[in-house]
CSV table of N, CA and C in Angstrom, one decimal:
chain,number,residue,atom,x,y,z
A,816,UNK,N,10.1,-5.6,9.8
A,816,UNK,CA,10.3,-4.2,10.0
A,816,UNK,C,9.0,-3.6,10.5
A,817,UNK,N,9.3,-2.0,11.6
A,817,UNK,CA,7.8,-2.1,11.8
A,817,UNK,C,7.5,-1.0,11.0
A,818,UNK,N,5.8,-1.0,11.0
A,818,UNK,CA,5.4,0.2,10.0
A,818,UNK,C,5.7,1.3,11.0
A,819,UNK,N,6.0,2.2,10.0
A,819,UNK,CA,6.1,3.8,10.9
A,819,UNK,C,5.2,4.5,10.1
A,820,UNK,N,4.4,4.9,10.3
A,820,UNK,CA,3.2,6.0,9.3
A,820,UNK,C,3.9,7.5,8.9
A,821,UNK,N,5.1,7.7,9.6
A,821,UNK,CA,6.4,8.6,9.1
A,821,UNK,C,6.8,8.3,7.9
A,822,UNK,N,6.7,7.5,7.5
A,822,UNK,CA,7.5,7.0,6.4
A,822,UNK,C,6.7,7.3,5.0
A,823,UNK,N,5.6,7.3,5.1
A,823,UNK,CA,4.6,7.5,3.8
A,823,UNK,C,4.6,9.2,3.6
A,824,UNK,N,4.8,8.4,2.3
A,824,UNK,CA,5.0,9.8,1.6
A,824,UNK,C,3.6,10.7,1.6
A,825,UNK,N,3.3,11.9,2.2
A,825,UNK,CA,1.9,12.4,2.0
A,825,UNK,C,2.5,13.7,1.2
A,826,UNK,N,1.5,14.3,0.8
A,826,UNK,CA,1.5,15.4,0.0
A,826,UNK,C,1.7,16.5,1.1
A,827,UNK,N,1.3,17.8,0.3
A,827,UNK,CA,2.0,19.2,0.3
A,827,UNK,C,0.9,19.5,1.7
A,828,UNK,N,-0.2,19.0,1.8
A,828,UNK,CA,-1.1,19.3,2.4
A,828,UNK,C,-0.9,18.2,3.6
A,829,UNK,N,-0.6,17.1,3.7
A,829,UNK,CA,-0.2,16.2,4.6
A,829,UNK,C,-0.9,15.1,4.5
A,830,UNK,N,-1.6,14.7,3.3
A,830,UNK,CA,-2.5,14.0,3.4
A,830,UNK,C,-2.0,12.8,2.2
A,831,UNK,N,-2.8,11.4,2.3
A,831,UNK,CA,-2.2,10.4,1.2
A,831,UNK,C,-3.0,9.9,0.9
A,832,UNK,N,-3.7,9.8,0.1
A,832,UNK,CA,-4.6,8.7,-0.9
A,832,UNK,C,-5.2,7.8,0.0
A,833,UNK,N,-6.2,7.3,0.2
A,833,UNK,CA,-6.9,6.1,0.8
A,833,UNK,C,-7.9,5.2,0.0
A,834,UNK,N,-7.3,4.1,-0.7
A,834,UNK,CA,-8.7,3.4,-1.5
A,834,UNK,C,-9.3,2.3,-0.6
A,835,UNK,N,-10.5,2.4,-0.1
A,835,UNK,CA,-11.5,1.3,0.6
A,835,UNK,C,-11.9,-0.1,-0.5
A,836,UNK,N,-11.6,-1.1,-0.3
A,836,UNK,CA,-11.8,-2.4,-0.8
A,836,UNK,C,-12.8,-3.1,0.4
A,837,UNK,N,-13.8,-3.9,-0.6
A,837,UNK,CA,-14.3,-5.0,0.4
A,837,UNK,C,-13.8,-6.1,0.5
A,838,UNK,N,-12.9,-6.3,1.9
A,838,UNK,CA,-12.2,-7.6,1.9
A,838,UNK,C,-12.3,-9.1,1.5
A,839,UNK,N,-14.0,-9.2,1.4
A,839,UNK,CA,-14.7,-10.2,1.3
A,839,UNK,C,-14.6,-10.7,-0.4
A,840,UNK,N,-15.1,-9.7,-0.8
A,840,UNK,CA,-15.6,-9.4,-2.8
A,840,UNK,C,-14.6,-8.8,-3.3
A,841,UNK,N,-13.6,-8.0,-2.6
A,841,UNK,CA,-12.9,-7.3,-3.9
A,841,UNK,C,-13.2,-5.6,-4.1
A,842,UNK,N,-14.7,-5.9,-4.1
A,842,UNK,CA,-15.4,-4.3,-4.6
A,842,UNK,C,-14.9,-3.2,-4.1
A,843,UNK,N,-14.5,-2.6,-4.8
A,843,UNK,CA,-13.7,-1.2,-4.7
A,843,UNK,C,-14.6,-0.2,-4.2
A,844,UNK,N,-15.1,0.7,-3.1
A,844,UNK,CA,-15.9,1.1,-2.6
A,844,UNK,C,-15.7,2.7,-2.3
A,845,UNK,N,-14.5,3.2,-2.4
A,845,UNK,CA,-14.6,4.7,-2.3
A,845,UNK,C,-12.9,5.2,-2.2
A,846,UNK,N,-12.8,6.4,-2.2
A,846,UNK,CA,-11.6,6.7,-2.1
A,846,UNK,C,-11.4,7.8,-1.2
A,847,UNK,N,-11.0,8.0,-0.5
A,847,UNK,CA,-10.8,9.2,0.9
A,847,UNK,C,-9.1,9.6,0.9
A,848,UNK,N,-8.7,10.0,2.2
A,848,UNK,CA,-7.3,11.0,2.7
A,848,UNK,C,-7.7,10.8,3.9
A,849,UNK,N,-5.7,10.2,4.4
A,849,UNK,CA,-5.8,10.2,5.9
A,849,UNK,C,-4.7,10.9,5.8
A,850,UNK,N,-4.1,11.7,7.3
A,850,UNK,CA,-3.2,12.1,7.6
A,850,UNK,C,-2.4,11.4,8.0
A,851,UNK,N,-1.4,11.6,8.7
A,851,UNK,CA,-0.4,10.3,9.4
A,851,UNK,C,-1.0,10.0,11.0
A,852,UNK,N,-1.8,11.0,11.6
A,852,UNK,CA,-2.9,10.6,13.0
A,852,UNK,C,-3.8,9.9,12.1
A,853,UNK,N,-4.2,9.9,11.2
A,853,UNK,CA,-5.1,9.3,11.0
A,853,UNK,C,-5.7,7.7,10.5
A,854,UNK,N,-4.1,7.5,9.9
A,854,UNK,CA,-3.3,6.5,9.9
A,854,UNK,C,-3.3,5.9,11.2
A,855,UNK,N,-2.6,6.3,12.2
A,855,UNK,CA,-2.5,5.9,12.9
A,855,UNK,C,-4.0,5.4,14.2
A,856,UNK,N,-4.4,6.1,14.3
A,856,UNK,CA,-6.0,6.2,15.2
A,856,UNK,C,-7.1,4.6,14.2
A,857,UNK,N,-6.6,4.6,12.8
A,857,UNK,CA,-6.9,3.4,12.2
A,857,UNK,C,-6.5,2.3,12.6
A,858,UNK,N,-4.9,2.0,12.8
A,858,UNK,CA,-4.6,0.6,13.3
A,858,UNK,C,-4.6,1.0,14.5
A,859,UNK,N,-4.6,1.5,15.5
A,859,UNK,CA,-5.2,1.2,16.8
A,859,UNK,C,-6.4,0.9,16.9
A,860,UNK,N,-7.7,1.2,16.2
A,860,UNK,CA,-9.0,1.4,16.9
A,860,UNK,C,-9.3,0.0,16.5
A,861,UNK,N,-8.8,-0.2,14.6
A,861,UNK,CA,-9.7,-1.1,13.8
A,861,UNK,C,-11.0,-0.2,13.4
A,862,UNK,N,-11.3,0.6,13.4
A,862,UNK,CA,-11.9,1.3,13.0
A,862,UNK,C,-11.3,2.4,11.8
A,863,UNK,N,-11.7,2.9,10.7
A,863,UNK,CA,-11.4,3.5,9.3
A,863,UNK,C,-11.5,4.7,9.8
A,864,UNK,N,-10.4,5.4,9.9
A,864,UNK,CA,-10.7,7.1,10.5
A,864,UNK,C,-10.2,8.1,9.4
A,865,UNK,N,-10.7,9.0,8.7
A,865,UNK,CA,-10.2,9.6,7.4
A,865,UNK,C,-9.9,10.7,7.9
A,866,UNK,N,-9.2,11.8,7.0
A,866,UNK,CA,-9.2,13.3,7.1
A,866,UNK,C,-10.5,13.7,6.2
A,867,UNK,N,-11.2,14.6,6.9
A,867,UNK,CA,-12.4,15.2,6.1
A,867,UNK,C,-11.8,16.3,5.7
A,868,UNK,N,-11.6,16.6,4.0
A,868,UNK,CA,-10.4,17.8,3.7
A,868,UNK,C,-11.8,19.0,3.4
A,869,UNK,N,-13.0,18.6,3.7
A,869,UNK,CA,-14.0,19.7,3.6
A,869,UNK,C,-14.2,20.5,5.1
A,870,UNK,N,-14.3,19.3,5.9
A,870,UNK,CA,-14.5,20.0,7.7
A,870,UNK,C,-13.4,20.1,7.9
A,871,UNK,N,-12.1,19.8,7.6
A,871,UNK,CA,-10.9,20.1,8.3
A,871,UNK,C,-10.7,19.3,9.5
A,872,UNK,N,-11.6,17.8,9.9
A,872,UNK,CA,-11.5,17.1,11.0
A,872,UNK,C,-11.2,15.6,10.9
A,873,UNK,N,-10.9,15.3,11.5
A,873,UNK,CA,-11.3,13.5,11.7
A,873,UNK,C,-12.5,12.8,11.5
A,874,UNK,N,-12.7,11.8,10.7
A,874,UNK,CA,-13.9,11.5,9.9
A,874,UNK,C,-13.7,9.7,10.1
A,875,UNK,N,-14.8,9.5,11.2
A,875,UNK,CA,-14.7,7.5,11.9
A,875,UNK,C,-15.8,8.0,11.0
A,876,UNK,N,-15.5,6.8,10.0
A,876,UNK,CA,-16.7,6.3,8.6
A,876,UNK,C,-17.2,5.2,9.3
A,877,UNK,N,-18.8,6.1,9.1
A,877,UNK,CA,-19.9,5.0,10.1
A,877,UNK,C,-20.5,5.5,11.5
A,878,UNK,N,-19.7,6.6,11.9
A,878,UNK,CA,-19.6,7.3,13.4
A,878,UNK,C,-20.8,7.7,13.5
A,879,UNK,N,-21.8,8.2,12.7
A,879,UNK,CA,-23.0,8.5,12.5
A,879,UNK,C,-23.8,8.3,12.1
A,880,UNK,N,-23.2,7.7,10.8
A,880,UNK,CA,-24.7,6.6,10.1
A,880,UNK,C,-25.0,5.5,10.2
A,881,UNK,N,-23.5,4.5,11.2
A,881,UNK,CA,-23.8,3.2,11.4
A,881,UNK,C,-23.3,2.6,10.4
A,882,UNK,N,-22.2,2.8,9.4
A,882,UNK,CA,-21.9,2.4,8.2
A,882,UNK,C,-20.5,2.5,8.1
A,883,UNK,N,-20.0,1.8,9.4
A,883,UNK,CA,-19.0,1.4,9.5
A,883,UNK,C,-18.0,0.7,8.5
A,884,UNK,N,-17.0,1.3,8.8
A,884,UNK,CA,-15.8,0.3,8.2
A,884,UNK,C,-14.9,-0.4,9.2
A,885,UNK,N,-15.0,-1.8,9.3
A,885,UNK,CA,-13.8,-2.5,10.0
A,885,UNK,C,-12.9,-3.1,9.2
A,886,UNK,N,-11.4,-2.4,9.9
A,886,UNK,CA,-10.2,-2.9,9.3
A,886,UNK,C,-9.8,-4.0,9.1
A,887,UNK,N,-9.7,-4.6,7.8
A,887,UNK,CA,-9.3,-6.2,7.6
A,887,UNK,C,-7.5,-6.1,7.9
A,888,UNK,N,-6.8,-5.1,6.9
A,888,UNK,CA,-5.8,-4.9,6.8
A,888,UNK,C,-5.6,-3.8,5.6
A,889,UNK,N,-4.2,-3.5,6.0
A,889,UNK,CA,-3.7,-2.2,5.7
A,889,UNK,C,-2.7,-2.6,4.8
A,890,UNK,N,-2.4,-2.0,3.4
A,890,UNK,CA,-1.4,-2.1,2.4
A,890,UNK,C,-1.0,-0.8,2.0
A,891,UNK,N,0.3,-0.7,1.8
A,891,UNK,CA,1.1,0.6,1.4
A,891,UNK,C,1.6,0.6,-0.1
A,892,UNK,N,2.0,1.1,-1.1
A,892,UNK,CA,1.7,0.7,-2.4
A,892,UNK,C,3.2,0.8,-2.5
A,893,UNK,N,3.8,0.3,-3.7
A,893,UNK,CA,5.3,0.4,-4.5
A,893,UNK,C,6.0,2.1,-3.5
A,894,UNK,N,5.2,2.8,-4.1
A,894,UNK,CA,5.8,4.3,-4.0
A,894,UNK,C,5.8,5.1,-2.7
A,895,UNK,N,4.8,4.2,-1.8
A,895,UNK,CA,4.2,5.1,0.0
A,895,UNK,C,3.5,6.2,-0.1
A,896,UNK,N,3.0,6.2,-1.6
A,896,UNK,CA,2.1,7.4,-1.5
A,896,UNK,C,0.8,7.3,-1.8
A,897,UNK,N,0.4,6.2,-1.6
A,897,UNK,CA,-1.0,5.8,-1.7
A,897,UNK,C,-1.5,4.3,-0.7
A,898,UNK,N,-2.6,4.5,-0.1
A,898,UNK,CA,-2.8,3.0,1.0
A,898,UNK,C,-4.4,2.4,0.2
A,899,UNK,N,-4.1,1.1,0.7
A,899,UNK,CA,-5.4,0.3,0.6
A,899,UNK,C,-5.5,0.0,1.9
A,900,UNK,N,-7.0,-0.1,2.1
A,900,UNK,CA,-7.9,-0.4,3.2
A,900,UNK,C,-8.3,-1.9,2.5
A,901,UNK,N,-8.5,-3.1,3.1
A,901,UNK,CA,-9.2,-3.6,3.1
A,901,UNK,C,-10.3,-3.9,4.2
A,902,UNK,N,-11.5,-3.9,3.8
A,902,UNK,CA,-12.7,-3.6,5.5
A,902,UNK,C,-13.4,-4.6,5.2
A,903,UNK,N,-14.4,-4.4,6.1
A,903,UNK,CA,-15.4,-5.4,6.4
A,903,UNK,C,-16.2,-3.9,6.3
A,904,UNK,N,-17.4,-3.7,5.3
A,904,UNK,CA,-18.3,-2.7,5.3
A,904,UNK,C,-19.9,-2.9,5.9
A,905,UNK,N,-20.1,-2.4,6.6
A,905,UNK,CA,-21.2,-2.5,7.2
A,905,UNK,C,-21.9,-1.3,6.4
A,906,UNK,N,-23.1,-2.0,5.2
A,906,UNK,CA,-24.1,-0.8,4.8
A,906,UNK,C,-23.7,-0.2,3.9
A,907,UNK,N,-23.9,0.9,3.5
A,907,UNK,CA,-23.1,1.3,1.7
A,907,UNK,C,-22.0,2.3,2.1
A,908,UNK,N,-21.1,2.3,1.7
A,908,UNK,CA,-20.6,2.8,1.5
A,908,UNK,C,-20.1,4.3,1.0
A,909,UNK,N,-20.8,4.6,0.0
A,909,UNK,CA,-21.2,6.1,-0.4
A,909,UNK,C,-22.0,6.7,0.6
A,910,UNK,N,-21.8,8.1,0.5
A,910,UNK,CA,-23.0,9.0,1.2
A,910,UNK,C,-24.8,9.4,0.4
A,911,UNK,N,-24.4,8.7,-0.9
A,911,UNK,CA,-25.7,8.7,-2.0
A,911,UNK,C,-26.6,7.3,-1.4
A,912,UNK,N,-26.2,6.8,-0.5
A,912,UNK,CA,-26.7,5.5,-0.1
A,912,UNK,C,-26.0,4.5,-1.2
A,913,UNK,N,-25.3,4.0,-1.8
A,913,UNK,CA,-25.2,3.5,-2.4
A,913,UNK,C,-23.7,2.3,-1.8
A,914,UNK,N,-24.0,1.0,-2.3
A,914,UNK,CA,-22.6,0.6,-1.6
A,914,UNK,C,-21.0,1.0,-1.8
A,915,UNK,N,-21.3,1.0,-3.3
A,915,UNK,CA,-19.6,1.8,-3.4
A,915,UNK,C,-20.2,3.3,-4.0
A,916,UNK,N,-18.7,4.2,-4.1
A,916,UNK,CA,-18.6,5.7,-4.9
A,916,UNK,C,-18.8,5.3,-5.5
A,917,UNK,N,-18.3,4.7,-6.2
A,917,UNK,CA,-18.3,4.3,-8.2
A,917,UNK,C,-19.5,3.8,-9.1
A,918,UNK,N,-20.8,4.0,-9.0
A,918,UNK,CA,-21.5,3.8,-9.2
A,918,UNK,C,-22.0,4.4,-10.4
A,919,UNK,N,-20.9,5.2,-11.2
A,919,UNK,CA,-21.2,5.4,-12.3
A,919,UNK,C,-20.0,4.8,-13.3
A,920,UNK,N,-20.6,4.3,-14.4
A,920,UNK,CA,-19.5,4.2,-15.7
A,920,UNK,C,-19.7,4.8,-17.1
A,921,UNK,N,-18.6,5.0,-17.5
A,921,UNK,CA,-18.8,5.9,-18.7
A,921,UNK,C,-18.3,4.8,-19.9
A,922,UNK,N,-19.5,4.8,-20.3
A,922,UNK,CA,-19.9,3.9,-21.3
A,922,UNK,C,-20.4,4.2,-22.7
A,923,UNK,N,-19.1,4.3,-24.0
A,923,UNK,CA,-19.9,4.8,-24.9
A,923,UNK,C,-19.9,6.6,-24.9
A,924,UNK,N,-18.7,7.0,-24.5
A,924,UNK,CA,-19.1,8.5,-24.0
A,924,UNK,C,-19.9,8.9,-23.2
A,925,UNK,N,-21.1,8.5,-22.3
A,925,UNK,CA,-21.8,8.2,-21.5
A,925,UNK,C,-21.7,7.8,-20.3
A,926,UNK,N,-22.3,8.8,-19.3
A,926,UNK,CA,-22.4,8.5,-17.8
A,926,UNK,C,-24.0,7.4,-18.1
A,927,UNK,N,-23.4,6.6,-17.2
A,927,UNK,CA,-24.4,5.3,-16.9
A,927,UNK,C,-24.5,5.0,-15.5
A,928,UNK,N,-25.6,4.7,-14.8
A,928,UNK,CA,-25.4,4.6,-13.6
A,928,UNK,C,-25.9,3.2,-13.6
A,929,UNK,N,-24.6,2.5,-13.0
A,929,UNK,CA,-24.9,1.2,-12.5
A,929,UNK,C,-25.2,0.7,-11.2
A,930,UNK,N,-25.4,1.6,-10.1
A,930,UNK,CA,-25.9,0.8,-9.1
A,930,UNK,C,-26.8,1.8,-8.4
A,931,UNK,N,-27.9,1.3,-7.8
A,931,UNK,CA,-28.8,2.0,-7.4
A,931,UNK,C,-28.9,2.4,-5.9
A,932,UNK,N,-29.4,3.1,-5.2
A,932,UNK,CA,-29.4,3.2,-3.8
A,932,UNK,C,-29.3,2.2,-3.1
A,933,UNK,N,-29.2,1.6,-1.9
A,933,UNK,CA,-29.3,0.8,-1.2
A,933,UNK,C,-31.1,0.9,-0.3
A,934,UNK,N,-31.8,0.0,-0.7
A,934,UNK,CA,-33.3,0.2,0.4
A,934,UNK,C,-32.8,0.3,1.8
């Protein structure tokens, strides 16, 4: 069957869930929102194109810091209303320098920060 990016269920705003995975490791690295262009300008480029729901624009992760994502492959979940990215990450990930978002755990009732900037 082919994919139709029509088909995923986005929300009220038009937008659907995006979780970034490192293809390689597993590591869960951030979570974003694409549109259904946005979706789509992904599996054409191979390049990870998000909705920036703060600029209201198109957001190529990496377009300016060099901190690319290349698309390993694309999964759509039970429901169509959430995607996984699997990439090949070039560089961290987060905008804190850090390789993934998730770089904190709550531990003990406690924010803990487990991973440190990238040098």
């Amino acid at each position: 069957m082919v994919f139709d990016p029509g088909r995923l269920k986005f929300d009220d705003r038009g937008l659907v869930p995006v979780i970034a995975q490192e293809a390689e490791t597993g590591e869960v690295l951030m979570l974003a929102w694409m549109n259904e262009e946005a979706v789509g300008r992904t599996l054409e480029s191979g390049r990870v194109t998000y909705w920036s729901r703060s600029r209201g624009d198109f957001w190529v992760k990496g377009e300016t810091s060099g901190h690319v994502q290349e698309l390993v492959e694309m999964r759509v979940d039970c429901d169509r209303d959430c995607l996984l990215v699997l990439v090949r990450q070039v560089g961290p990930a987060c905008h804190t320098n850090r390789r993934s978002c998730f770089y904190t755990a709550v531990r003990d009732g406690e924010d803990v920060e487990i991973m440190a900037p990238m040098v």
